[in-house]
Amino acid sequence: MNYSYLKRDCWLEIDLDLLRGNFMAMKNMVGPNIKVMPAVKANAYSHGIVACGKELEACGADYLGLGNIDEAIMLRENGVKMPLLIFAGNLIAEVADLYIKYNLIPTVFTYEHAKAISDAAKEPHPIFIKMDCGRGRLGVDAEDFPALFARIATLPNVRVEGVYSHMCAVNWPDKASTEYGEWQYKRFSSALAAIGPAAEKIPFRQLANTPASIALPELRMTGICPGRAIWGFSPLEKREGHPELKMPMVAWKSRLLHVHDVIGGKFGEGGKAKRLDTPLRIGVMAGGVSDGISTKQEHGSVLVCGKRVPVASAICLEHTILDLTNCPEAKPGDEVVIFGRQGTEEISMDEVRKFWEKDLMSFWTAITPHVQRVYLRDGKPCAVTSGDRLEEIK
Ligand SMILES: *Cc1c(COP(=O)(O)O)cnc(C)c1O
């Protein structure tokens, strides 16, 4: 193996073929007439915005939904031309010029937002209006949407290209009380009905997230916005009609930087310094707390030489110390698996996540950007992140 594309020996492996498979599963499920806007907020749920954004553009996604203008600018600087929506991450008036300069679609829910964009634009700029229909978070109250829409229609340099909402509490219809979901849908559709034929002229009308777009086909309207499904997860029970999804984040790996026998270190109770009567063979791997490894991992294990090996002491900021007593053949440069496969052994992401007591979103987004993301195509490394940059691997 040649690792010369790594600048630091701690990396995530992300399979772009599986990412494409998830997108296509959702696209095939809804059919050609419904647009798909994958949610790629939070650095593509930590998978890396540039490589994943480019892949989803190549797959034929209609829009991407981002949480952050900086990540949208990175996509533009990497040649992504497709429409990009910013969910809501700023007070729009303060950065209206960036929306125009980089051709980004803002999420507006006040007249002032829309006016700031109209004032900054030289020609009608696309905007999405967000409604709150029961999530209790961002958006204009559904009942106030018609009045807001009428005021925005008087502005010369905005064009309402989308109207959307974020549903909550969605499940298979037989699994839960459908009352809350129906209430949200009713608020959304009544708000649209109240503006009459103008509603039909808004191309993107969307309120379905991952579970709604799978479980409630009648809510797909003209578009869906799946987040978790794109990254291989759905909260629904798997049954007939559920698309097949696989997690593209297939492994988190590191390498041994140093292997030696030590006669002292932080091997005591609670990480206290302690002299040892007999030497302990340790391996030091790249990757610690600053990479997103939980301090709970001090009682965890990893794979080295195809075997489970325990962590020997408290997790450092940049390193983890392994107890190689049962793996004397290990040497510097050997691969370490935090989750993933090695030979016939496997530590699953789920096992690590549960051991660290994290929900999936916290687990993914805790993995910091200085863990390099290595992208696989046909099972082989094809690109790698290095800081903000994405570098091809020849
Ligand atoms: C994150 C997000 C989604 C995706 O939600 P999932 O349930 O994970 O599919 C949809 N809409 C908005 C506005 C979001 O922020």
Coordinates of C-alpha atoms and ligand atoms in Angstrom, one line a residue:
M1 CA 0.0 0.0 0.0
N2 CA 1.1 3.5 -0.8
Y3 CA -0.1 6.1 1.6
S4 CA 1.8 9.1 0.2
Y5 CA -1.5 11.0 -0.4
L6 CA -2.0 11.2 3.4
K7 CA -0.5 14.1 5.3
R8 CA -1.6 12.7 8.6
D9 CA -2.2 9.1 9.2
C10 CA -5.8 9.3 10.4
W11 CA -8.5 9.1 7.8
L12 CA -12.1 8.3 7.0
E13 CA -13.0 6.2 3.9
I14 CA -16.1 7.3 2.0
D15 CA -17.4 5.2 -0.8
L16 CA -18.8 7.5 -3.6
D17 CA -20.5 4.5 -5.3
L18 CA -22.6 4.0 -2.2
L19 CA -23.4 7.7 -2.1
R20 CA -24.5 7.5 -5.7
G21 CA -26.5 4.4 -4.9
N22 CA -28.5 6.1 -2.1
F23 CA -29.2 9.1 -4.3
M24 CA -30.4 6.9 -7.2
A25 CA -32.6 4.8 -4.8
M26 CA -34.4 8.0 -3.7
K27 CA -34.6 9.3 -7.3
N28 CA -36.0 6.0 -8.6
M29 CA -38.4 5.9 -5.8
V30 CA -40.0 9.3 -6.6
G31 CA -39.7 9.1 -10.4
P32 CA -38.6 11.6 -13.0
N33 CA -41.2 14.3 -12.3
I34 CA -40.2 15.0 -8.7
K35 CA -37.1 17.0 -8.0
V36 CA -34.6 15.9 -5.4
M37 CA -32.6 18.3 -3.2
P38 CA -30.2 16.3 -1.0
A39 CA -29.4 18.0 2.3
V40 CA -25.6 18.4 2.5
K41 CA -25.5 20.7 5.5
A42 CA -22.7 20.4 8.2
N43 CA -20.0 19.6 5.6
A44 CA -22.2 17.0 4.0
Y45 CA -23.0 15.4 7.4
S46 CA -19.2 15.3 7.9
H47 CA -18.6 13.3 4.7
G48 CA -16.9 16.3 3.0
I49 CA -18.8 19.0 1.1
V50 CA -16.7 19.3 -2.1
A51 CA -16.4 15.6 -3.1
C52 CA -19.9 14.8 -2.1
G53 CA -21.4 18.0 -3.7
K54 CA -19.6 17.2 -7.0
E55 CA -20.8 13.6 -6.9
L56 CA -24.4 14.6 -6.3
E57 CA -24.3 17.2 -9.1
A58 CA -22.9 14.4 -11.4
C59 CA -25.8 12.1 -10.2
G60 CA -28.4 14.7 -11.4
A61 CA -29.6 16.2 -8.2
D62 CA -31.8 19.3 -8.9
Y63 CA -30.6 21.4 -5.9
L64 CA -28.3 21.0 -2.9
G65 CA -29.4 22.2 0.5
L66 CA -26.6 23.7 2.6
G67 CA -26.4 25.3 6.0
N68 CA -23.4 27.5 5.4
I69 CA -22.4 30.1 2.8
D70 CA -18.7 29.2 3.1
E71 CA -19.4 25.6 2.1
A72 CA -21.5 26.9 -0.9
I73 CA -18.6 29.1 -1.9
M74 CA -16.2 26.1 -1.7
L75 CA -18.5 24.3 -4.1
R76 CA -18.6 27.2 -6.5
E77 CA -14.8 27.5 -6.4
N78 CA -14.6 23.8 -7.2
G79 CA -16.7 24.2 -10.3
V80 CA -20.1 23.2 -9.0
K81 CA -22.7 25.1 -11.2
M82 CA -26.0 23.6 -10.0
P83 CA -28.5 25.6 -7.9
L84 CA -27.5 25.8 -4.2
L85 CA -30.0 26.6 -1.5
I86 CA -28.8 28.0 1.9
F87 CA -31.2 26.7 4.5
A88 CA -30.7 29.5 7.0
G89 CA -27.4 30.3 8.7
N90 CA -27.2 34.1 8.8
L91 CA -29.1 37.3 9.0
I92 CA -29.5 37.7 5.3
A93 CA -29.3 41.5 5.0
E94 CA -25.7 41.4 6.3
V95 CA -24.4 39.1 3.5
A96 CA -26.9 39.7 0.7
D97 CA -24.1 40.6 -1.7
L98 CA -22.6 37.1 -1.3
Y99 CA -25.8 35.5 -2.3
I100 CA -25.7 37.5 -5.5
K101 CA -22.0 37.2 -6.2
Y102 CA -22.0 33.3 -5.8
N103 CA -25.5 32.8 -7.2
L104 CA -26.9 31.2 -4.1
I105 CA -30.5 30.8 -3.2
P106 CA -31.5 32.3 0.2
T107 CA -34.1 31.0 2.5
V108 CA -36.3 33.9 3.4
F109 CA -39.1 34.1 5.9
T110 CA -39.5 37.9 6.4
Y111 CA -40.2 40.7 4.0
E112 CA -36.9 42.3 5.1
H113 CA -34.9 39.2 4.0
A114 CA -36.4 39.4 0.5
K115 CA -36.0 43.1 0.3
A116 CA -32.3 42.9 1.1
I117 CA -31.8 40.4 -1.7
S118 CA -33.9 42.5 -4.1
D119 CA -31.8 45.6 -3.2
A120 CA -28.5 43.8 -3.8
A121 CA -29.6 42.1 -7.1
K122 CA -29.5 43.6 -10.6
E123 CA -32.0 41.2 -12.0
P124 CA -34.6 38.9 -10.4
H125 CA -32.8 36.6 -8.1
P126 CA -34.3 33.2 -7.1
I127 CA -35.4 32.8 -3.4
F128 CA -37.1 30.1 -1.4
I129 CA -39.7 31.0 1.2
K130 CA -39.7 28.8 4.3
M131 CA -42.9 28.1 6.2
D132 CA -43.2 26.7 9.7
C133 CA -46.0 24.2 9.7
G134 CA -45.4 22.5 13.1
R135 CA -41.7 21.9 13.5
G136 CA -41.7 24.9 15.7
R137 CA -38.4 26.3 14.4
L138 CA -37.6 28.5 11.4
G139 CA -40.1 29.9 8.9
V140 CA -43.1 32.2 8.5
D141 CA -46.1 30.8 10.2
A142 CA -48.1 29.0 7.5
E143 CA -51.2 31.2 8.2
D144 CA -49.1 34.3 7.5
F145 CA -47.5 33.0 4.3
P146 CA -50.2 34.5 1.9
A147 CA -49.6 38.0 3.2
L148 CA -45.8 37.6 3.1
F149 CA -46.0 36.2 -0.4
A150 CA -48.1 39.2 -1.6
R151 CA -45.6 41.7 -0.2
I152 CA -42.6 39.9 -1.7
A153 CA -44.3 39.8 -5.1
T154 CA -44.1 43.6 -5.2
L155 CA -40.2 43.5 -5.1
P156 CA -38.6 44.0 -8.5
N157 CA -35.5 41.8 -8.1
V158 CA -36.6 38.5 -6.5
R159 CA -38.4 35.5 -8.0
V160 CA -40.0 32.9 -5.7
E161 CA -38.6 29.6 -7.1
G162 CA -39.4 27.5 -4.1
V163 CA -41.5 27.2 -1.0
Y164 CA -40.7 24.6 1.6
S165 CA -41.1 23.4 5.2
H166 CA -39.5 20.9 7.5
M167 CA -41.9 18.3 8.8
C168 CA -41.5 16.5 12.1
A169 CA -42.9 13.3 13.7
V170 CA -43.2 11.3 10.5
N171 CA -43.6 7.5 10.4
W172 CA -45.3 4.8 8.4
P173 CA -49.0 5.6 8.5
D174 CA -49.9 2.5 10.5
K175 CA -47.2 3.0 13.0
A176 CA -48.2 6.2 14.7
S177 CA -51.0 8.6 15.1
T178 CA -51.1 10.4 11.8
E179 CA -52.8 13.4 13.2
Y180 CA -49.7 15.6 13.7
G181 CA -48.4 14.9 10.2
E182 CA -51.8 15.6 8.7
W183 CA -52.0 18.9 10.5
Q184 CA -48.6 20.0 9.2
Y185 CA -49.5 19.0 5.6
K186 CA -52.9 20.7 5.9
R187 CA -51.2 24.0 7.1
F188 CA -48.8 23.8 4.1
S189 CA -51.4 23.0 1.5
S190 CA -53.9 25.6 2.8
A191 CA -51.2 28.3 2.7
L192 CA -50.5 27.4 -0.9
A193 CA -54.2 27.2 -1.8
A194 CA -54.6 30.7 -0.4
I195 CA -52.4 32.3 -3.1
G196 CA -54.4 30.7 -5.9
P197 CA -52.9 30.0 -9.3
A198 CA -49.6 31.7 -8.2
A199 CA -48.8 28.5 -6.2
E200 CA -48.6 26.4 -9.4
K201 CA -46.1 28.8 -10.8
I202 CA -43.6 28.1 -7.9
P203 CA -41.6 25.2 -9.4
F204 CA -40.2 23.7 -6.1
R205 CA -42.9 23.0 -3.5
Q206 CA -41.5 20.7 -0.9
L207 CA -42.1 19.5 2.7
A208 CA -40.9 15.9 2.6
N209 CA -37.7 14.9 4.4
T210 CA -36.3 11.4 4.5
P211 CA -39.2 9.6 6.4
A212 CA -41.9 11.6 4.8
S213 CA -40.7 11.1 1.2
I214 CA -40.5 7.3 1.9
A215 CA -43.6 6.7 4.0
L216 CA -46.0 9.3 2.7
P217 CA -45.9 9.5 -1.2
E218 CA -48.8 12.0 -1.2
L219 CA -46.5 14.5 0.5
R220 CA -43.9 14.5 -2.3
M221 CA -45.5 17.5 -4.1
T222 CA -42.9 18.7 -6.7
G223 CA -39.8 17.9 -4.7
I224 CA -38.3 16.1 -1.8
C225 CA -35.3 17.0 0.5
P226 CA -33.8 13.9 1.9
G227 CA -30.9 14.3 4.3
R228 CA -30.2 11.1 6.3
A229 CA -31.3 8.8 3.4
I230 CA -28.5 10.2 1.2
W231 CA -26.0 9.3 4.0
G232 CA -27.4 5.8 4.3
F233 CA -29.9 6.1 7.2
S234 CA -33.6 6.3 7.7
P235 CA -35.4 6.3 11.0
L236 CA -38.2 4.1 9.6
E237 CA -38.7 0.4 10.1
K238 CA -37.4 -1.4 6.9
R239 CA -40.2 -3.0 5.0
E240 CA -41.5 -3.4 1.4
G241 CA -41.3 0.0 -0.3
H242 CA -38.3 1.2 1.7
P243 CA -35.4 2.0 -0.6
E244 CA -32.1 0.1 0.0
L245 CA -29.7 2.5 1.6
K246 CA -26.0 2.0 2.6
M247 CA -23.7 4.2 4.6
P248 CA -21.0 5.6 2.4
M249 CA -18.8 6.2 5.4
V250 CA -17.3 2.7 5.5
A251 CA -14.2 3.0 7.7
W252 CA -12.2 5.2 10.0
K253 CA -8.5 4.2 10.0
S254 CA -5.2 5.2 11.4
R255 CA -1.6 3.9 11.4
L256 CA 0.9 3.1 14.1
L257 CA 3.5 5.8 14.3
H258 CA 5.7 4.2 17.0
V259 CA 5.9 0.8 18.6
H260 CA 8.1 0.2 21.7
D261 CA 8.3 -1.1 25.3
V262 CA 7.8 1.4 28.0
I263 CA 8.3 1.2 31.8
G264 CA 6.1 4.1 32.8
G265 CA 3.3 6.3 31.6
K266 CA -0.3 7.3 32.4
F267 CA -1.3 3.7 33.0
G268 CA -2.8 4.2 36.5
E269 CA -6.4 4.5 37.7
G270 CA -8.0 7.6 36.1
G271 CA -4.9 8.2 33.9
K272 CA -2.5 8.7 36.8
A273 CA 1.2 8.5 36.0
K274 CA 2.6 5.1 37.0
R275 CA 5.9 3.1 36.9
L276 CA 5.5 -0.4 35.6
D277 CA 7.2 -3.5 37.0
T278 CA 7.4 -5.2 33.7
P279 CA 7.7 -3.4 30.3
L280 CA 4.5 -2.8 28.4
R281 CA 4.6 -3.0 24.6
I282 CA 2.6 -0.1 23.2
G283 CA 1.7 1.2 19.8
V284 CA 0.9 4.9 19.3
M285 CA -1.6 5.7 16.6
A286 CA -2.4 9.0 15.0
G287 CA -5.8 10.3 16.2
G288 CA -7.1 11.6 19.5
V289 CA -9.6 13.8 21.1
S290 CA -9.0 16.6 18.6
D291 CA -10.0 14.2 15.8
G292 CA -13.4 13.5 17.4
I293 CA -12.3 10.3 19.2
S294 CA -14.4 10.2 22.4
T295 CA -12.6 10.0 25.8
K296 CA -14.8 6.9 26.3
Q297 CA -12.4 5.1 23.9
E298 CA -9.9 4.8 26.7
H299 CA -11.8 1.6 27.5
G300 CA -12.4 0.7 23.9
S301 CA -10.5 -1.3 21.3
V302 CA -9.3 -1.1 17.7
L303 CA -8.1 -3.6 15.1
V304 CA -4.4 -4.1 14.5
C305 CA -2.9 -7.1 12.6
G306 CA -6.4 -8.4 12.1
K307 CA -7.0 -8.6 15.9
R308 CA -8.8 -6.6 18.5
V309 CA -6.3 -4.6 20.6
P310 CA -7.3 -2.7 23.7
V311 CA -6.5 1.0 24.3
A312 CA -3.9 1.3 27.0
S313 CA -4.5 4.7 28.6
A314 CA -6.4 8.0 28.4
I315 CA -6.9 9.5 24.9
C316 CA -4.5 12.3 24.1
L317 CA -5.3 15.3 22.0
E318 CA -3.7 13.9 18.8
H319 CA -2.8 10.3 19.7
T320 CA -4.2 7.1 21.1
I321 CA -1.9 4.6 23.0
L322 CA -2.6 0.9 22.3
D323 CA -1.6 -2.1 24.4
L324 CA 0.1 -4.5 22.0
T325 CA 0.8 -7.3 24.5
N326 CA -1.2 -9.7 22.3
C327 CA 0.1 -8.3 19.0
P328 CA 3.9 -8.4 19.3
E329 CA 4.3 -8.5 15.5
A330 CA 2.8 -5.0 15.1
K331 CA 5.2 -2.4 13.6
P332 CA 5.2 1.2 12.6
G333 CA 3.1 1.9 9.5
D334 CA 0.6 -0.9 10.3
E335 CA -3.0 0.1 9.7
V336 CA -5.3 0.6 12.7
V337 CA -9.1 0.3 12.3
I338 CA -11.3 2.4 14.6
F339 CA -14.4 1.1 12.7
G340 CA -14.4 -1.0 9.5
R341 CA -13.0 -4.3 8.5
Q342 CA -9.5 -5.7 8.8
G343 CA -8.9 -9.2 7.5
T344 CA -11.8 -11.3 8.8
E345 CA -12.4 -9.0 11.8
E346 CA -14.8 -6.1 11.9
I347 CA -15.7 -3.3 14.3
S348 CA -18.9 -1.7 13.1
M349 CA -19.6 2.0 13.2
D350 CA -22.7 1.2 15.3
E351 CA -20.6 -0.6 17.9
V352 CA -18.2 2.3 18.3
R353 CA -21.0 4.9 18.3
K354 CA -23.0 3.1 21.0
F355 CA -19.8 2.5 23.1
W356 CA -19.2 6.3 22.9
E357 CA -22.9 6.9 23.7
K358 CA -23.5 9.1 20.7
D359 CA -26.5 9.4 18.4
L360 CA -25.5 9.1 14.7
M361 CA -25.5 12.8 13.8
S362 CA -23.3 13.7 16.8
F363 CA -21.0 10.9 16.1
W364 CA -20.5 11.9 12.4
T365 CA -20.2 15.6 13.0
A366 CA -17.8 15.2 15.9
I367 CA -15.2 13.9 13.4
T368 CA -13.1 17.0 12.7
P369 CA -12.0 18.1 9.3
H370 CA -8.3 17.3 10.0
V371 CA -9.2 13.6 9.7
Q372 CA -8.6 13.4 6.0
R373 CA -11.5 12.1 4.0
V374 CA -10.4 9.5 1.4
Y375 CA -12.9 8.9 -1.3
L376 CA -13.3 5.5 -2.9
R377 CA -14.5 4.6 -6.4
D378 CA -14.7 1.0 -7.5
G379 CA -13.2 0.3 -4.0
K380 CA -10.0 2.3 -4.7
P381 CA -8.9 5.7 -3.4
C382 CA -9.6 8.4 -6.0
A383 CA -9.5 11.7 -4.0
V384 CA -8.5 13.0 -0.6
T385 CA -9.3 16.1 1.4
S386 CA -6.3 18.2 2.6
G387 CA -7.5 21.2 4.7
D388 CA -10.2 22.9 2.5
R389 CA -8.8 21.4 -0.7
L390 CA -9.8 18.2 -2.5
E391 CA -6.9 16.5 -4.2
E392 CA -7.1 13.8 -6.8
I393 CA -5.3 10.5 -6.3
K394 CA -3.7 9.2 -9.4
Ligands
LIG1 C1 -31.6 18.6 7.3 C2 -32.8 19.0 6.6 C3 -33.6 18.0 5.9 C4 -33.3 16.6 5.8 O1 -33.9 15.9 6.9 P1 -33.9 14.3 6.9 O2 -35.0 14.0 7.8 O3 -32.6 13.9 7.5 O4 -34.1 13.8 5.5 C5 -34.7 18.5 5.2 N1 -35.1 19.8 5.3 C6 -34.4 20.7 6.0 C7 -34.8 22.1 6.0 C8 -33.2 20.3 6.7 O5 -32.5 21.2 7.3

